[in-house]
Amino acid sequence: MSLSSVLFLLLAGAQSSLSQNAPYMASTPATASQTSSGPSPLVTQVQVSVDDLWDLYVGPVSTFSINTTVQPTPIPSSSLIPPPPLYYPSFPTGQQVPLQVKNESWKFPKNFWYGVAGAAYQIEGAAKAEGRAPSIWDVLSHRVPNYVVTNETGDVANNNYYQYKEDIARIAALGLNTYSFSLSWSRILPFGSGPINEQALAHYDDVIDTCIEYGVIPQATLYHWDLPLVLQNTYGGWLSPDIVEDFTNYARIVFERYHTKVHHWFTINEPIVFCGFYPLPKNYFKQTIIPDVRQKFYCGHHALLAHAAAYHVGKSLNSSLSISLKHNGGYKIQRTNSSEDALAVDRAWDFQEGWFSDPVFLGGDYPRYLKEYVETFLDPFTDEQKAQINGTADIYAHDAYTSDFIFAPDSGISACTKNESHPLFPSCYNSTKTYANGYWLVGPAADPGSPWLNKATDWVPAFLHYMQKRWNPQGGIAITEFGIAEPYEALRKDLPSIVTDPLRSAYYRDYLEAILIAISEGVNVVGTLAWSIYDNFEWSQGYSVKFGIQYVNLTTQERFFKASAFEYVNAFNVYLEK
Ligand code: PNW
């Protein structure tokens, strides 16, 4: 079957209500308790090409003037001059910059990797180029009004699909040693499964070769939320166990192609977050009979099985690969010393990090409080599945941005767990950014577009100790994303104001000091990836929230280093073991 030609797809199901689509959920272990009324005769099969998918589901997309791969523009040495120091003593002492002494008991080990991360839909642009088919995010951004608050799309984004050589050259020029990117599943397999798009594979060949040419370690994520649209509309995407086989097949294609050159892999990015996308907006995507509140747990169940299967495929091809899942959550500070708040903290770990980390590191099964809930509707993992999931991460990869205060619901935890209509059900813990006095913040707030995020770097050592103690990862811990949205950065209009980013600079400095402290106390941290390589498409916030250590002028696609880029690399210039 050629790419431009055909695909049989259940088109009629794509916009229909759940009763017609129920059967695909019915026959599987994870969904055995779902009822279904049997197959509907009112389903037809239609041949659809990649172009048809764009026309039917997305509509016209924007393009940029640079639309072939370009050689890197030279990086002027003047752009590599670090900013003046941001730190001053609190009282005038007659010296402008305080004397800062290197702490000789701190070091990043020799083989530490330190770099930047990005993700396909957020940076690549070139939405329709070279055979790419739509993912759910093309539909969410183009078709669902206000799903992206600015109604912007990733059509062009940072034009990284054509400008990656420059992007990699800039990473190297800054002195970073790692670039972490994600692969676009719907470029490589436009229909999610079936025919392979060789042009996409060739593109990533060159991204990887360019990294190697510049002495930058390439690291790749298989899935950063951009689900091929066809898989959503054929069987409900991550809500269906069918995703496991398709993801494994995709993983096999990618591992086979790149395993000799890429040694660091991540299967899926932050399943808590993308599973939380479900239920997808009605009328745009295939729906299901699974109750809304349970959908993310079905998604998580299949994500664990898919991750585990992909892990084994990669390791059987090349046992020296490092393959992991990217976890997320945040440090949980008990808000008061009450026993109810202590229990709330335990529940919070179980419903966040524990959801995926316990299965992967601690024997293949869910943690206690999460399990109590999901076993009321999901079939438990079989012994075979547990054995398959257990031990499927070579490092503990955590996107560890921030911290929260955790406390019990006002009505108490047990009143909540017994009441499905409680607003905090099923996790039944509460969280806040303020201390128990309700007045002071956990740390300076990020941009209001990222209300979940504060600069809470004081808790990083405790967080790292917690991860090491609870999940005891044999290959150590990596902070695979960290960063902050500088407040109101999008309002700044002149370049010097934009590139002077004091909160982000302080965040990276203090965070890296916290890692140095934790390392000196015996925590095995092996790498860090700043989020992000540059300002990009921040999902539902569009381009209004900025996480980059570089600014990108989206009119010209010129890149500029921010002060934080220098702060970040400086920590390694000073503390990397020679
Ligand atoms: C990560 N939270 O998402 C993603 O991996 C990136 O794609 C994203 O751009 C980046 O962080 C910044 O948002 C998160 O609510 C989204 O705790 C939300 C949370 C954490 C991470």
Coordinates of C-alpha atoms and ligand atoms in Angstrom, one line a residue:
M1 CA 0.0 0.0 0.0
S2 CA 1.5 3.3 -0.9
L3 CA 1.3 6.3 1.3
S4 CA -0.5 8.6 -1.0
S5 CA -3.1 6.0 -1.8
V6 CA -5.3 4.5 0.7
L7 CA -6.3 3.4 4.1
F8 CA -9.4 1.7 5.2
L9 CA -10.8 3.5 8.1
L10 CA -14.0 3.6 10.0
L11 CA -14.8 7.1 8.9
A12 CA -18.4 6.9 9.9
G13 CA -17.4 6.4 13.5
A14 CA -15.2 9.4 13.6
Q15 CA -17.9 11.9 14.4
S16 CA -20.5 9.6 15.8
S17 CA -21.8 9.0 19.3
L18 CA -20.4 6.2 21.5
S19 CA -23.0 3.5 21.0
Q20 CA -21.7 2.8 17.5
N21 CA -18.1 2.7 18.7
A22 CA -18.5 0.7 21.8
P23 CA -17.5 -2.7 20.6
Y24 CA -13.8 -2.0 20.3
M25 CA -13.6 -1.7 24.1
A26 CA -15.5 -4.8 24.9
S27 CA -13.3 -7.8 24.5
T28 CA -10.2 -6.9 26.4
P29 CA -8.9 -7.6 29.9
A30 CA -8.6 -4.0 30.8
T31 CA -12.2 -3.2 29.8
A32 CA -13.9 -6.4 30.6
S33 CA -16.4 -4.6 32.9
Q34 CA -17.5 -2.3 30.1
T35 CA -20.8 -3.3 28.6
S36 CA -21.5 -3.0 24.9
S37 CA -24.5 -3.4 22.7
G38 CA -22.5 -5.3 20.0
P39 CA -21.4 -4.1 16.6
S40 CA -23.6 -1.6 14.8
P41 CA -24.4 -2.3 11.1
L42 CA -24.2 1.5 10.5
V43 CA -20.4 1.6 9.9
T44 CA -18.8 2.0 6.5
Q45 CA -15.3 1.6 5.3
V46 CA -13.9 4.4 3.1
Q47 CA -10.5 4.9 1.5
V48 CA -8.7 8.0 2.8
S49 CA -5.4 9.4 1.8
V50 CA -3.1 11.6 3.9
D51 CA -4.3 14.6 2.0
D52 CA -7.9 13.6 2.6
L53 CA -7.2 13.5 6.4
W54 CA -5.9 17.1 6.3
D55 CA -8.8 18.3 4.2
L56 CA -11.5 16.5 6.2
Y57 CA -10.2 17.0 9.7
V58 CA -7.9 20.0 9.8
G59 CA -8.3 22.3 6.8
P60 CA -5.6 24.7 5.4
V61 CA -2.3 25.0 7.3
S62 CA 0.2 27.8 7.4
T63 CA 3.7 27.5 6.0
F64 CA 6.9 29.5 6.4
S65 CA 9.2 31.0 3.7
I66 CA 12.1 28.7 4.7
N67 CA 10.8 25.4 3.6
T68 CA 13.8 23.3 2.7
T69 CA 16.6 22.2 5.1
V70 CA 19.0 25.1 5.5
Q71 CA 22.7 25.1 6.6
P72 CA 23.3 26.8 9.9
T73 CA 23.8 30.5 9.9
P74 CA 27.1 31.4 11.6
I75 CA 26.7 32.1 15.3
P76 CA 28.3 35.5 15.9
S77 CA 30.8 35.4 18.7
S78 CA 29.2 38.6 20.1
S79 CA 26.0 36.6 20.8
L80 CA 28.0 34.3 23.0
I81 CA 29.1 37.0 25.5
P82 CA 27.4 36.2 28.9
P83 CA 25.3 38.9 30.5
P84 CA 26.6 41.0 33.4
P85 CA 26.0 39.2 36.7
L86 CA 22.5 39.3 38.1
Y87 CA 23.5 38.8 41.7
Y88 CA 24.4 41.6 44.1
P89 CA 24.9 41.8 47.9
S90 CA 21.9 43.1 49.7
F91 CA 23.7 46.1 51.2
P92 CA 26.1 48.4 49.3
T93 CA 29.5 47.1 50.2
G94 CA 31.5 49.1 47.7
Q95 CA 31.9 46.2 45.4
Q96 CA 29.5 45.7 42.6
V97 CA 29.7 41.9 42.5
P98 CA 30.1 39.8 45.6
L99 CA 33.0 37.5 45.8
Q100 CA 31.6 34.0 45.1
V101 CA 33.8 31.1 46.2
K102 CA 33.5 27.8 44.4
N103 CA 32.3 25.1 46.7
E104 CA 35.0 22.4 46.5
S105 CA 32.7 19.7 47.8
W106 CA 30.3 20.0 44.9
K107 CA 30.6 18.4 41.5
F108 CA 28.7 17.0 38.5
P109 CA 30.3 13.7 37.6
K110 CA 32.4 13.5 34.4
N111 CA 29.9 11.7 32.3
F112 CA 27.0 13.9 33.4
W113 CA 24.8 14.9 30.4
Y114 CA 23.4 18.5 30.3
G115 CA 21.3 19.9 27.5
V116 CA 18.0 21.1 26.3
A117 CA 14.8 19.5 25.3
G118 CA 12.0 20.1 22.8
A119 CA 9.1 18.1 21.4
A120 CA 8.0 17.5 17.8
Y121 CA 4.6 19.3 17.7
Q122 CA 5.9 22.2 19.8
I123 CA 8.9 23.0 17.7
E124 CA 9.0 21.4 14.2
G125 CA 6.3 23.2 12.2
A126 CA 6.2 21.9 8.6
A127 CA 2.9 20.4 9.5
K128 CA 2.1 18.9 6.1
A129 CA 5.6 18.5 4.8
E130 CA 7.1 15.3 3.4
G131 CA 4.1 13.1 4.1
R132 CA 3.2 14.0 7.6
A133 CA -0.4 13.2 8.5
P134 CA -2.4 15.0 11.2
S135 CA -2.1 14.1 14.9
I136 CA -4.8 14.9 17.4
W137 CA -3.1 18.2 18.1
D138 CA -3.6 19.5 14.6
V139 CA -7.3 19.0 15.2
L140 CA -7.3 20.4 18.7
S141 CA -5.5 23.5 17.6
H142 CA -7.3 24.1 14.3
R143 CA -10.7 23.0 14.9
V144 CA -11.7 23.2 18.6
P145 CA -12.4 26.8 19.3
N146 CA -10.3 28.2 22.3
Y147 CA -8.8 24.8 23.1
V148 CA -5.6 26.8 22.6
V149 CA -6.4 30.0 24.4
T150 CA -4.8 32.1 21.6
N151 CA -6.3 29.9 18.8
E152 CA -2.7 29.4 17.6
T153 CA -1.3 26.2 16.0
G154 CA 1.9 24.3 15.6
D155 CA 1.8 24.7 11.8
V156 CA 5.0 26.6 11.7
A157 CA 6.1 26.7 15.3
N158 CA 9.9 27.2 15.3
N159 CA 10.4 25.8 11.9
N160 CA 12.8 23.3 13.4
Y161 CA 11.9 20.7 10.7
Y162 CA 14.0 22.9 8.3
Q163 CA 16.3 24.8 10.7
Y164 CA 17.5 22.0 13.0
K165 CA 21.1 22.3 11.8
E166 CA 21.2 25.8 13.2
D167 CA 19.4 24.7 16.3
I168 CA 22.0 22.0 17.0
A169 CA 24.9 24.3 16.1
R170 CA 23.6 26.8 18.7
I171 CA 23.4 24.2 21.4
A172 CA 27.0 23.2 20.7
A173 CA 28.2 26.8 20.6
L174 CA 26.7 27.5 24.0
G175 CA 28.6 24.5 25.4
L176 CA 25.8 22.1 26.1
N177 CA 26.4 18.4 25.4
T178 CA 22.9 17.0 24.9
Y179 CA 19.8 17.6 22.7
S180 CA 16.6 15.8 23.5
F181 CA 13.8 15.8 20.9
S182 CA 10.7 13.8 20.2
L183 CA 9.8 11.9 17.0
S184 CA 6.5 12.6 15.2
W185 CA 4.7 9.3 15.0
S186 CA 2.3 10.7 12.3
R187 CA 5.3 11.6 10.2
I188 CA 6.8 8.2 10.4
L189 CA 3.6 6.2 10.2
P190 CA 1.0 8.7 8.8
F191 CA -1.9 6.3 9.7
G192 CA -0.3 5.3 13.0
S193 CA 0.3 1.8 11.7
G194 CA 0.7 0.4 8.2
P195 CA 2.8 2.1 5.5
I196 CA 6.1 3.8 6.6
N197 CA 7.1 7.2 5.4
E198 CA 10.8 6.9 4.5
Q199 CA 11.2 10.7 4.1
A200 CA 10.4 11.2 7.8
L201 CA 12.9 8.5 8.8
A202 CA 15.5 10.2 6.6
H203 CA 14.8 13.5 8.2
Y204 CA 15.5 12.2 11.7
D205 CA 18.6 10.4 10.4
D206 CA 20.0 13.8 9.6
V207 CA 18.9 15.3 12.9
I208 CA 20.8 12.6 14.7
D209 CA 23.8 12.8 12.4
T210 CA 24.0 16.5 12.9
C211 CA 24.1 16.1 16.6
I212 CA 26.9 13.6 16.3
E213 CA 28.8 15.9 14.0
Y214 CA 28.6 18.7 16.6
G215 CA 29.5 16.4 19.5
V216 CA 26.1 16.7 21.0
I217 CA 24.5 13.6 22.5
P218 CA 21.1 12.9 20.7
Q219 CA 18.3 11.7 22.9
A220 CA 14.9 10.7 21.5
T221 CA 11.3 10.5 22.9
L222 CA 8.9 8.3 21.0
Y223 CA 5.7 9.9 22.1
H224 CA 5.2 13.4 23.2
W225 CA 1.4 13.7 23.0
D226 CA 1.0 13.9 19.2
L227 CA -1.1 10.8 18.7
P228 CA -1.8 10.0 15.0
L229 CA -5.3 11.1 14.4
V230 CA -6.3 7.9 12.7
L231 CA -5.5 5.9 15.8
Q232 CA -7.9 8.1 17.8
N233 CA -10.6 7.9 15.3
T234 CA -10.2 4.2 14.6
Y235 CA -10.3 2.9 18.1
G236 CA -10.1 5.7 20.6
G237 CA -6.3 6.0 20.9
W238 CA -5.0 5.4 24.4
L239 CA -8.4 4.3 25.6
S240 CA -8.1 1.1 23.7
P241 CA -5.8 -1.8 24.3
D242 CA -5.2 -1.8 20.5
I243 CA -2.7 1.1 21.1
V244 CA -0.3 -1.4 22.6
E245 CA 0.4 -3.3 19.4
D246 CA 0.6 -0.1 17.3
F247 CA 2.9 1.7 19.7
T248 CA 5.2 -1.4 19.9
N249 CA 5.3 -1.6 16.1
Y250 CA 6.2 2.1 15.8
A251 CA 8.8 1.6 18.5
R252 CA 10.3 -1.3 16.7
I253 CA 10.6 0.7 13.4
V254 CA 12.3 3.5 15.2
F255 CA 14.7 1.5 17.4
E256 CA 15.8 -0.6 14.4
R257 CA 16.6 2.5 12.4
Y258 CA 18.4 4.5 15.1
H259 CA 19.7 2.2 17.8
T260 CA 23.3 2.3 16.7
K261 CA 23.4 6.1 17.0
V262 CA 20.9 7.0 19.7
H263 CA 21.7 5.5 23.1
H264 CA 19.3 7.4 25.3
W265 CA 15.6 6.8 24.8
F266 CA 12.3 7.8 26.4
T267 CA 9.2 5.9 25.4
I268 CA 6.4 8.2 26.5
N269 CA 6.3 11.7 27.9
E270 CA 4.3 12.4 31.1
P271 CA 1.4 10.0 30.8
I272 CA -0.4 11.7 33.7
V273 CA -0.7 14.8 31.6
F274 CA -1.7 13.4 28.2
C275 CA -4.0 10.8 29.8
G276 CA -5.6 13.8 31.4
F277 CA -6.6 15.1 27.9
Y278 CA -9.3 12.4 27.9
P279 CA -12.1 12.8 27.4
L280 CA -11.2 14.6 24.2
P281 CA -13.7 17.3 23.1
K282 CA -16.9 15.8 21.9
N283 CA -17.8 16.2 18.2
Y284 CA -14.2 16.3 17.0
F285 CA -13.0 12.8 17.9
K286 CA -14.2 9.3 18.3
Q287 CA -15.8 8.9 21.7
T288 CA -16.3 5.9 24.0
I289 CA -18.6 4.6 26.6
I290 CA -16.0 4.8 29.4
P291 CA -17.2 7.4 32.0
D292 CA -15.2 10.6 31.7
V293 CA -13.6 10.4 35.1
R294 CA -12.2 6.9 34.5
Q295 CA -10.8 7.6 31.0
K296 CA -7.4 8.7 32.1
F297 CA -6.9 5.5 34.1
Y298 CA -7.7 3.4 31.0
C299 CA -5.2 5.5 29.1
G300 CA -2.6 5.1 31.8
H301 CA -3.2 1.3 31.9
H302 CA -2.5 1.0 28.2
A303 CA 0.4 3.5 28.4
L304 CA 2.1 1.2 30.9
L305 CA 1.6 -1.9 28.8
A306 CA 2.7 0.0 25.6
H307 CA 5.8 1.4 27.4
A308 CA 6.8 -2.0 28.7
A309 CA 6.4 -3.7 25.3
A310 CA 8.4 -1.0 23.6
Y311 CA 11.1 -1.2 26.3
H312 CA 11.6 -4.9 25.7
V313 CA 11.7 -4.4 21.9
G314 CA 14.4 -1.8 22.3
K315 CA 16.5 -3.9 24.8
S316 CA 16.2 -7.0 22.7
L317 CA 17.6 -5.2 19.7
N318 CA 20.4 -3.5 21.7
S319 CA 20.8 -4.3 25.4
S320 CA 23.1 -1.3 25.9
L321 CA 20.3 1.3 25.2
S322 CA 19.1 3.4 28.1
I323 CA 15.3 3.4 27.8
S324 CA 12.9 5.0 30.3
L325 CA 9.5 6.6 30.7
K326 CA 9.3 10.3 31.5
H327 CA 7.5 10.8 34.8
N328 CA 6.0 13.9 36.2
G329 CA 4.4 15.3 39.3
G330 CA 6.2 17.5 41.8
Y331 CA 7.5 17.6 45.3
K332 CA 4.7 17.3 47.9
I333 CA 5.1 19.3 51.0
Q334 CA 2.8 18.3 53.9
R335 CA 0.9 21.6 54.7
T336 CA 0.4 21.0 58.4
N337 CA 1.6 18.2 60.7
S338 CA -1.9 16.7 61.0
S339 CA -2.3 13.0 60.3
E340 CA -5.0 13.7 57.7
D341 CA -2.5 15.9 55.8
A342 CA 0.1 13.1 56.1
L343 CA -2.3 10.7 54.5
A344 CA -3.2 13.3 51.8
V345 CA 0.5 13.5 50.9
D346 CA 0.7 9.7 50.6
R347 CA -2.3 9.7 48.4
A348 CA -0.8 12.5 46.2
W349 CA 2.4 10.5 45.6
D350 CA 0.3 7.5 44.7
F351 CA -1.9 9.3 42.3
Q352 CA 0.9 11.2 40.7
E353 CA 4.5 9.8 40.5
G354 CA 3.5 6.4 42.0
W355 CA 0.9 5.7 39.3
F356 CA 3.6 5.0 36.7
S357 CA 6.8 4.7 38.9
D358 CA 5.6 2.0 41.2
P359 CA 4.6 -0.3 38.3
V360 CA 7.9 0.3 36.5
F361 CA 10.3 0.2 39.5
L362 CA 8.5 -1.6 42.3
G363 CA 7.1 -4.9 40.9
G364 CA 4.7 -4.1 38.0
D365 CA 1.7 -3.0 40.0
Y366 CA -0.1 0.2 41.0
P367 CA 0.5 1.9 44.4
R368 CA -1.9 1.2 47.2
Y369 CA -4.3 4.2 47.1
L370 CA -4.5 4.3 43.3
K371 CA -5.0 0.6 43.1
E372 CA -7.9 0.7 45.6
Y373 CA -9.7 3.0 43.1
V374 CA -8.8 1.6 39.7
E375 CA -9.5 -2.0 40.7
T376 CA -13.2 -1.1 40.9
F377 CA -13.3 -1.0 37.1
L378 CA -10.0 -2.0 35.5
D379 CA -9.0 -5.7 35.6
P380 CA -5.8 -6.0 37.6
F381 CA -2.6 -6.6 35.8
T382 CA -2.0 -10.3 35.5
D383 CA 1.2 -11.8 36.9
E384 CA 2.5 -12.0 33.4
Q385 CA 1.8 -8.3 32.8
K386 CA 3.4 -7.3 36.0
A387 CA 6.5 -9.2 35.1
Q388 CA 6.5 -7.5 31.7
I389 CA 6.2 -4.0 33.3
N390 CA 8.5 -4.4 36.2
G391 CA 12.0 -3.1 35.7
T392 CA 11.3 -1.3 32.4
A393 CA 13.3 1.8 33.1
D394 CA 17.1 2.2 33.0
I395 CA 17.0 5.5 34.8
Y396 CA 14.4 7.4 36.7
A397 CA 13.5 10.2 34.2
H398 CA 11.5 12.9 35.9
D399 CA 10.2 16.2 34.5
A400 CA 10.5 17.9 37.9
Y401 CA 9.4 21.5 37.7
T402 CA 7.9 22.5 41.0
S403 CA 6.5 21.8 44.4
D404 CA 3.0 22.0 46.1
F405 CA 1.6 22.0 49.6
I406 CA -0.7 19.1 50.0
F407 CA -3.5 18.9 52.5
A408 CA -6.7 16.9 53.2
P409 CA -10.1 17.9 51.7
D410 CA -12.1 20.0 54.2
S411 CA -14.7 17.3 54.5
G412 CA -11.9 14.7 55.4
I413 CA -10.4 12.0 53.2
S414 CA -12.7 9.2 54.0
A415 CA -15.8 11.3 53.2
C416 CA -14.3 12.0 49.8
T417 CA -13.2 8.5 48.9
K418 CA -16.8 7.3 49.6
N419 CA -18.4 10.0 47.5
E420 CA -17.9 9.8 43.7
S421 CA -19.3 13.3 43.2
H422 CA -16.8 14.9 45.6
P423 CA -14.8 17.4 43.5
L424 CA -11.6 15.9 44.6
F425 CA -12.6 12.3 43.9
P426 CA -10.9 9.9 43.4
S427 CA -7.5 11.2 44.5
C428 CA -9.0 13.0 47.5
Y429 CA -6.1 15.2 48.3
N430 CA -6.0 19.0 48.0
S431 CA -3.1 21.2 46.9
T432 CA -2.1 24.8 47.1
K433 CA 0.8 27.1 46.4
T434 CA 0.6 28.9 49.7
Y435 CA 1.9 28.0 53.2
A436 CA -0.7 27.2 55.8
N437 CA -1.0 30.9 56.7
G438 CA -2.6 31.2 53.2
Y439 CA -0.4 34.2 52.6
W440 CA 3.1 33.3 51.4
L441 CA 3.8 31.4 48.2
V442 CA 5.9 28.3 48.0
G443 CA 8.2 30.4 45.7
P444 CA 7.9 33.1 43.1
A445 CA 5.1 32.5 40.6
A446 CA 5.7 31.7 37.0
D447 CA 3.7 33.5 34.3
P448 CA 0.0 33.4 35.1
G449 CA -0.5 31.2 32.0
S450 CA 1.3 28.4 34.0
P451 CA -0.5 28.6 37.3
W452 CA 0.9 25.1 38.3
L453 CA 4.4 26.4 38.4
N454 CA 6.5 28.3 40.9
K455 CA 10.2 28.6 41.5
A456 CA 10.3 26.1 44.4
T457 CA 13.9 25.2 44.1
D458 CA 14.4 24.9 47.9
W459 CA 12.7 21.6 47.9
V460 CA 14.7 20.0 45.1
P461 CA 17.2 18.2 47.4
A462 CA 14.4 16.6 49.4
F463 CA 12.6 15.7 46.2
L464 CA 15.7 14.0 44.8
H465 CA 16.2 12.1 48.1
Y466 CA 12.6 11.0 48.0
M467 CA 12.9 9.6 44.4
Q468 CA 16.0 7.7 45.1
K469 CA 14.7 6.2 48.3
R470 CA 11.3 5.2 47.0
W471 CA 12.1 4.0 43.5
N472 CA 15.8 3.2 43.9
P473 CA 16.6 3.5 40.2
Q474 CA 19.8 1.5 39.4
G475 CA 20.9 3.9 36.7
G476 CA 20.3 7.0 38.7
I477 CA 17.9 9.9 38.3
A478 CA 17.7 12.4 35.4
I479 CA 15.8 15.7 35.5
T480 CA 14.5 15.3 31.9
E481 CA 12.7 18.6 31.9
F482 CA 12.9 21.6 34.2
G483 CA 12.3 25.3 33.6
I484 CA 10.0 28.2 34.2
A485 CA 7.8 30.6 32.3
E486 CA 9.2 34.0 33.0
P487 CA 6.3 36.1 34.2
Y488 CA 4.7 38.4 31.5
E489 CA 7.6 37.7 29.1
A490 CA 5.2 37.7 26.1
L491 CA 4.4 41.4 26.9
R492 CA 8.0 42.4 26.4
K493 CA 8.6 43.9 23.0
D494 CA 12.2 44.9 22.7
L495 CA 15.0 42.3 22.5
P496 CA 17.0 43.3 25.5
S497 CA 14.0 43.1 27.8
I498 CA 13.1 39.7 26.4
V499 CA 16.5 38.1 26.7
T500 CA 17.0 39.5 30.3
D501 CA 15.1 36.8 32.2
P502 CA 16.0 37.1 35.9
L503 CA 13.5 34.6 37.4
R504 CA 14.4 31.9 34.9
S505 CA 18.1 32.6 35.4
A506 CA 17.7 32.3 39.2
Y507 CA 15.6 29.2 38.8
Y508 CA 18.4 27.4 36.8
R509 CA 21.1 28.5 39.1
D510 CA 19.3 27.6 42.3
Y511 CA 18.0 24.3 40.9
L512 CA 21.5 23.2 39.8
E513 CA 22.9 24.2 43.2
A514 CA 20.2 22.0 44.8
I515 CA 21.2 19.1 42.5
L516 CA 24.9 19.6 43.5
I517 CA 23.9 19.5 47.2
A518 CA 21.9 16.3 46.6
I519 CA 24.8 14.7 44.7
S520 CA 27.1 15.6 47.5
E521 CA 24.7 13.9 49.9
G522 CA 24.7 10.7 47.9
V523 CA 21.9 11.0 45.4
N524 CA 22.9 9.6 42.0
V525 CA 21.8 12.3 39.4
V526 CA 23.1 11.6 35.9
G527 CA 21.8 14.4 33.7
T528 CA 19.6 17.4 33.2
L529 CA 17.6 18.8 30.3
A530 CA 16.4 22.4 30.4
W531 CA 12.9 22.9 29.1
S532 CA 13.2 24.3 26.6
I533 CA 15.6 24.7 23.8
Y534 CA 13.6 27.9 22.9
D535 CA 10.2 29.4 23.3
N536 CA 7.7 27.2 21.5
F537 CA 4.1 26.1 21.1
E538 CA 3.1 25.7 24.8
W539 CA 0.0 23.5 24.1
S540 CA -3.2 25.1 25.3
Q541 CA -1.4 28.3 26.0
G542 CA -0.1 28.7 22.4
Y543 CA 2.9 31.0 22.1
S544 CA 1.7 33.2 25.0
V545 CA 3.8 31.4 27.6
K546 CA 7.6 31.2 27.2
F547 CA 9.8 28.5 28.5
G548 CA 12.8 28.9 26.3
I549 CA 16.4 29.6 27.2
Q550 CA 16.4 31.2 23.7
Y551 CA 14.0 33.6 22.3
V552 CA 12.7 33.0 18.7
N553 CA 11.3 35.9 16.6
L554 CA 8.4 34.0 15.0
T555 CA 8.2 36.5 12.1
T556 CA 11.8 35.9 11.0
Q557 CA 12.6 32.6 12.8
E558 CA 15.8 34.2 14.2
R559 CA 17.1 32.7 17.5
F560 CA 18.6 34.7 20.4
F561 CA 20.2 33.4 23.6
K562 CA 18.6 34.6 26.8
A563 CA 20.6 35.3 30.0
S564 CA 19.3 32.0 31.5
A565 CA 21.1 30.1 28.7
F566 CA 24.4 31.4 30.1
E567 CA 23.4 30.8 33.7
Y568 CA 22.5 27.2 32.9
V569 CA 25.7 26.3 31.1
N570 CA 27.9 28.2 33.7
A571 CA 27.0 25.7 36.4
F572 CA 28.6 23.0 34.3
N573 CA 31.6 25.2 33.3
V574 CA 32.3 25.6 37.1
Y575 CA 31.2 22.3 38.6
L576 CA 31.7 19.6 36.0
E577 CA 34.4 17.2 37.1
K578 CA 37.3 17.5 34.7
Ligands
PNW1 C1 5.6 19.6 30.3 N1 1.9 20.3 35.5 O1 4.3 19.6 30.6 C2 5.7 19.0 28.9 O2 6.4 17.8 28.7 C3 6.1 20.0 27.9 O3 5.7 19.7 26.6 C4 5.6 21.4 28.3 O4 5.8 22.4 27.3 C5 6.3 21.8 29.6 O5 6.1 20.8 30.6 C6 5.9 23.1 30.1 O6 4.6 23.2 30.4 C7 3.8 19.8 31.8 O7 0.7 20.8 35.5 C8 2.5 20.3 31.9 O8 2.4 20.0 36.5 C9 1.9 20.5 33.1 C10 2.5 20.1 34.3 C11 3.8 19.6 34.2 C12 4.4 19.4 33.0

